[in-house]
Amino acid sequence: MAKSKTAFVCTECGADYSKWQGQCGACHGWNTISEVRGVGGSSTKGARGARFEGFAGSLSAVQSLDKVSLAEQPRISTGMQEFDRVLGGGLVEGSAVLMGGHPGAGKSTLLLQAVCHLAEKTPALYVTGEESLQQVAMRAKRLGVPTGDLKMLSETSVERLLQVAEAEKPKILVVDSIQVMHVADIESAPGSVSQVRESAAYLTRFAKQTGTILFLVGHVTKDGSLAGPKVLEHMIDCSILLEGSSDSRYRTLRGIKNRFGAVNELGVFAMLEQGLKEVKNPSAIFLNRGEEAAPGSVVMVVWEGTRPMLVEIQALLDMAQGSYPRRVAVGLDQNRLAMLLAVLHRHGGMHVADQDVFVNVVGGVKVAETSADLALLAAIVSSFRDRALPQDLVIFGEVGLSGEIRPVPSGQERIYEAAKHGFTRALVPKANAPRKAIEGMKVIPVTKLSEALSALEEL
């Protein structure tokens, strides 16, 4: 019988220690080290051996960099343009893709739709560990997808799963989910740090060596990050996150990491009775505004991955009821909101210290880039003065601490996208103004916050 071995592993970076300590010496995280139990001895070829062999497959001969083949790897389309966009143009042979999301977001539904259509042309194996085969079959029938070519397996043992995969030789392998998989050589329970890490190492190595496209479904924590060790995200080639609130019919698929394409790429889907349907023009659904202009509402252009997208931002200011005014931001960074309010007071002459400030990005979109600064301040000024802005106006630009309006990347592409949707006026940084006039679009260039506020007064 193999001797049991106890180790202490950091849940963030996967570093091993012989005893517990408060801080990880590798990633400097506090209280991230937990005890795991494995099997020692050289006679057992466990998952730890798989990890030492590397995630990129078998070892190759040494060669100079200029001898490496630069031939572009062929892509396999999933049949969904939005899905392909997030993946960087399609699936790549031997790639490992990790899909995360909250319970009920639609992870299994999206993968089942894509794999059922892919199975008509490419051998595919769907491994479920959380649901029974009957439950998956009932969902497939409800979605109305072709089911005759997809192979199914209900299994949680990684060793047994790989035996079946070696016999079936699928080109696409889906594991739902990685948190319920377990390796026999590890004594800890499924879902623990060691089990998730070693199970993923086994599956990723198999995908690299055989050229199999691997999909791993992962759980998320309360704060929305992927559950399990941080090393899990380093193993895989592509990490995507499916987001969407329970009260919204729309789901956003965002690329967090991608070795074969652009990161932060965004795909939008609508949840219907027949499953997830791609939305090819996201700007149209996020611009469902009322017929009458309302104070505190303005449209901005954000850049998601490789394309611009128009979204509406709303602001509401009201007299504070307590001693401490509230600052609430939904879809935006709350700390940046506080900073912009200070800039508005210092360089715009507007005192809002006695006001509760609420800002929201319509449609549940999360905006992380700084191009929303000027539009956010315009919405706040509009609500404070109770004066609506024109509905044909679009605004974008970064605001600095000294009150200057800074340019943003791909400024002209943003203006062209706004003109394509019928907007006729744009308030933008001067450096982003196009050199040639755009037909039907009046561009208002500004360099300082005071100029932008004066331009809003004249509209």
GROMACS .gro file of N, CA and C in nm, residues 139-208:
model
  210
  139ARG      N    1  -3.286   1.794  -2.171
  139ARG     CA    2  -3.251   1.931  -2.210
  139ARG      C    3  -3.227   1.939  -2.360
  140ALA      N    4  -3.157   1.839  -2.415
  140ALA     CA    5  -3.131   1.839  -2.558
  140ALA      C    6  -3.260   1.832  -2.638
  141LYS      N    7  -3.356   1.757  -2.592
  141LYS     CA    8  -3.485   1.748  -2.661
  141LYS      C    9  -3.558   1.882  -2.656
  142ARG      N   10  -3.552   1.948  -2.541
  142ARG     CA   11  -3.617   2.079  -2.527
  142ARG      C   12  -3.551   2.183  -2.618
  143LEU      N   13  -3.418   2.174  -2.634
  143LEU     CA   14  -3.347   2.269  -2.717
  143LEU      C   15  -3.366   2.242  -2.866
  144GLY      N   16  -3.407   2.120  -2.899
  144GLY     CA   17  -3.428   2.086  -3.039
  144GLY      C   18  -3.300   2.071  -3.118
  145VAL      N   19  -3.192   2.026  -3.054
  145VAL     CA   20  -3.063   2.009  -3.122
  145VAL      C   21  -3.049   1.865  -3.170
  146PRO      N   22  -2.969   1.841  -3.274
  146PRO     CA   23  -2.947   1.703  -3.320
  146PRO      C   24  -2.867   1.623  -3.218
  147THR      N   25  -2.914   1.504  -3.186
  147THR     CA   26  -2.853   1.424  -3.079
  147THR      C   27  -2.800   1.290  -3.128
  148GLY      N   28  -2.815   1.257  -3.254
  148GLY     CA   29  -2.780   1.124  -3.301
  148GLY      C   30  -2.631   1.095  -3.304
  149ASP      N   31  -2.545   1.199  -3.315
  149ASP     CA   32  -2.401   1.176  -3.330
  149ASP      C   33  -2.320   1.205  -3.205
  150LEU      N   34  -2.380   1.260  -3.102
  150LEU     CA   35  -2.306   1.296  -2.981
  150LEU      C   36  -2.298   1.176  -2.886
  151LYS      N   37  -2.176   1.140  -2.845
  151LYS     CA   38  -2.154   1.033  -2.747
  151LYS      C   39  -2.161   1.092  -2.607
  152MET      N   40  -2.228   1.020  -2.516
  152MET     CA   41  -2.247   1.066  -2.378
  152MET      C   42  -2.184   0.968  -2.280
  153LEU      N   43  -2.137   1.021  -2.167
  153LEU     CA   44  -2.079   0.940  -2.060
  153LEU      C   45  -2.104   1.008  -1.927
  154SER      N   46  -2.153   0.931  -1.830
  154SER     CA   47  -2.171   0.981  -1.693
  154SER      C   48  -2.059   0.922  -1.609
  155GLU      N   49  -1.963   1.005  -1.570
  155GLU     CA   50  -1.844   0.956  -1.499
  155GLU      C   51  -1.780   1.071  -1.422
  156THR      N   52  -1.722   1.037  -1.306
  156THR     CA   53  -1.648   1.135  -1.226
  156THR      C   54  -1.503   1.096  -1.205
  157SER      N   55  -1.465   0.974  -1.241
  157SER     CA   56  -1.327   0.929  -1.227
  157SER      C   57  -1.246   0.970  -1.350
  158VAL      N   58  -1.136   1.040  -1.328
  158VAL     CA   59  -1.053   1.085  -1.438
  158VAL      C   60  -0.989   0.966  -1.510
  159GLU      N   61  -0.945   0.866  -1.435
  159GLU     CA   62  -0.882   0.750  -1.496
  159GLU      C   63  -0.980   0.677  -1.589
  160ARG      N   64  -1.102   0.655  -1.541
  160ARG     CA   65  -1.201   0.588  -1.623
  160ARG      C   66  -1.239   0.673  -1.744
  161LEU      N   67  -1.248   0.804  -1.724
  161LEU     CA   68  -1.282   0.896  -1.833
  161LEU      C   69  -1.178   0.887  -1.945
  162LEU      N   70  -1.049   0.886  -1.907
  162LEU     CA   71  -0.944   0.882  -2.008
  162LEU      C   72  -0.938   0.747  -2.079
  163GLN      N   73  -0.973   0.640  -2.010
  163GLN     CA   74  -0.980   0.509  -2.076
  163GLN      C   75  -1.086   0.510  -2.187
  164VAL      N   76  -1.202   0.566  -2.156
  164VAL     CA   77  -1.308   0.574  -2.256
  164VAL      C   78  -1.266   0.667  -2.370
  165ALA      N   79  -1.201   0.778  -2.337
  165ALA     CA   80  -1.159   0.872  -2.440
  165ALA      C   81  -1.055   0.811  -2.532
  166GLU      N   82  -0.964   0.732  -2.479
  166GLU     CA   83  -0.865   0.666  -2.563
  166GLU      C   84  -0.929   0.564  -2.656
  167ALA      N   85  -1.037   0.501  -2.611
  167ALA     CA   86  -1.106   0.403  -2.695
  167ALA      C   87  -1.194   0.470  -2.800
  168GLU      N   88  -1.264   0.577  -2.762
  168GLU     CA   89  -1.355   0.646  -2.854
  168GLU      C   90  -1.284   0.741  -2.949
  169LYS      N   91  -1.169   0.796  -2.902
  169LYS     CA   92  -1.089   0.892  -2.981
  169LYS      C   93  -1.172   1.011  -3.031
  170PRO      N   94  -1.235   1.085  -2.939
  170PRO     CA   95  -1.311   1.204  -2.983
  170PRO      C   96  -1.216   1.318  -3.016
  171LYS      N   97  -1.260   1.406  -3.104
  171LYS     CA   98  -1.184   1.528  -3.133
  171LYS      C   99  -1.226   1.642  -3.044
  172ILE      N  100  -1.344   1.629  -2.983
  172ILE     CA  101  -1.394   1.730  -2.889
  172ILE      C  102  -1.438   1.657  -2.761
  173LEU      N  103  -1.387   1.701  -2.647
  173LEU     CA  104  -1.418   1.640  -2.518
  173LEU      C  105  -1.470   1.748  -2.424
  174VAL      N  106  -1.590   1.729  -2.370
  174VAL     CA  107  -1.651   1.824  -2.275
  174VAL      C  108  -1.660   1.756  -2.140
  175VAL      N  109  -1.608   1.821  -2.035
  175VAL     CA  110  -1.613   1.770  -1.898
  175VAL      C  111  -1.694   1.868  -1.814
  176ASP      N  112  -1.808   1.824  -1.765
  176ASP     CA  113  -1.901   1.908  -1.690
  176ASP      C  114  -1.930   1.842  -1.554
  177SER      N  115  -1.863   1.886  -1.449
  177SER     CA  116  -1.768   1.994  -1.441
  177SER      C  117  -1.639   1.944  -1.378
  178ILE      N  118  -1.534   2.029  -1.379
  178ILE     CA  119  -1.405   1.989  -1.326
  178ILE      C  120  -1.408   1.974  -1.175
  179GLN      N  121  -1.504   2.041  -1.108
  179GLN     CA  122  -1.511   2.036  -0.961
  179GLN      C  123  -1.559   1.901  -0.908
  180VAL      N  124  -1.623   1.818  -0.991
  180VAL     CA  125  -1.672   1.688  -0.943
  180VAL      C  126  -1.580   1.574  -0.987
  181MET      N  127  -1.477   1.604  -1.064
  181MET     CA  128  -1.383   1.500  -1.108
  181MET      C  129  -1.284   1.469  -0.996
  182HIS      N  130  -1.236   1.346  -0.995
  182HIS     CA  131  -1.140   1.307  -0.891
  182HIS      C  132  -1.040   1.208  -0.947
  183VAL      N  133  -0.920   1.211  -0.890
  183VAL     CA  134  -0.812   1.119  -0.923
  183VAL      C  135  -0.797   1.022  -0.808
  184ALA      N  136  -0.784   0.892  -0.839
  184ALA     CA  137  -0.781   0.790  -0.734
  184ALA      C  138  -0.660   0.804  -0.642
  185ASP      N  139  -0.548   0.855  -0.693
  185ASP     CA  140  -0.427   0.864  -0.612
  185ASP      C  141  -0.431   0.976  -0.509
  186ILE      N  142  -0.530   1.063  -0.517
  186ILE     CA  143  -0.542   1.175  -0.423
  186ILE      C  144  -0.654   1.143  -0.324
  187GLU      N  145  -0.624   1.153  -0.196
  187GLU     CA  146  -0.719   1.112  -0.093
  187GLU      C  147  -0.824   1.218  -0.062
  188SER      N  148  -0.799   1.341  -0.097
  188SER     CA  149  -0.894   1.447  -0.062
  188SER      C  150  -1.022   1.434  -0.144
  189ALA      N  151  -1.126   1.503  -0.100
  189ALA     CA  152  -1.258   1.494  -0.164
  189ALA      C  153  -1.260   1.568  -0.296
  190PRO      N  154  -1.349   1.529  -0.390
  190PRO     CA  155  -1.364   1.604  -0.516
  190PRO      C  156  -1.400   1.750  -0.489
  191GLY      N  157  -1.343   1.839  -0.567
  191GLY     CA  158  -1.365   1.981  -0.548
  191GLY      C  159  -1.259   2.050  -0.466
  192SER      N  160  -1.173   1.970  -0.398
  192SER     CA  161  -1.066   2.030  -0.319
  192SER      C  162  -0.957   2.082  -0.410
  193VAL      N  163  -0.865   2.157  -0.352
  193VAL     CA  164  -0.759   2.220  -0.431
  193VAL      C  165  -0.677   2.116  -0.504
  194SER      N  166  -0.636   2.011  -0.436
  194SER     CA  167  -0.550   1.910  -0.498
  194SER      C  168  -0.623   1.833  -0.605
  195GLN      N  169  -0.750   1.797  -0.582
  195GLN     CA  170  -0.825   1.721  -0.681
  195GLN      C  171  -0.850   1.802  -0.809
  196VAL      N  172  -0.888   1.927  -0.794
  196VAL     CA  173  -0.912   2.011  -0.911
  196VAL      C  174  -0.784   2.031  -0.989
  197ARG      N  175  -0.675   2.056  -0.920
  197ARG     CA  176  -0.548   2.081  -0.987
  197ARG      C  177  -0.500   1.958  -1.062
  198GLU      N  178  -0.499   1.843  -0.996
  198GLU     CA  179  -0.447   1.722  -1.059
  198GLU      C  180  -0.540   1.669  -1.168
  199SER      N  181  -0.670   1.681  -1.148
  199SER     CA  182  -0.764   1.637  -1.252
  199SER      C  183  -0.746   1.721  -1.378
  200ALA      N  184  -0.732   1.850  -1.360
  200ALA     CA  185  -0.711   1.938  -1.475
  200ALA      C  186  -0.578   1.909  -1.543
  201ALA      N  187  -0.475   1.876  -1.464
  201ALA     CA  188  -0.345   1.843  -1.522
  201ALA      C  189  -0.353   1.718  -1.608
  202TYR      N  190  -0.421   1.615  -1.559
  202TYR     CA  191  -0.440   1.492  -1.636
  202TYR      C  192  -0.511   1.521  -1.769
  203LEU      N  193  -0.624   1.590  -1.762
  203LEU     CA  194  -0.707   1.614  -1.881
  203LEU      C  195  -0.637   1.704  -1.981
  204THR      N  196  -0.569   1.808  -1.932
  204THR     CA  197  -0.500   1.899  -2.022
  204THR      C  198  -0.385   1.829  -2.093
  205ARG      N  199  -0.311   1.746  -2.023
  205ARG     CA  200  -0.201   1.673  -2.086
  205ARG      C  201  -0.254   1.578  -2.193
  206PHE      N  202  -0.368   1.513  -2.165
  206PHE     CA  203  -0.428   1.424  -2.264
  206PHE      C  204  -0.470   1.501  -2.389
  207ALA      N  205  -0.527   1.620  -2.371
  207ALA     CA  206  -0.571   1.701  -2.484
  207ALA      C  207  -0.452   1.744  -2.570
  208LYS      N  208  -0.340   1.782  -2.507
  208LYS     CA  209  -0.223   1.827  -2.582
  208LYS      C  210  -0.160   1.712  -2.660
   0.00000   0.00000   0.00000
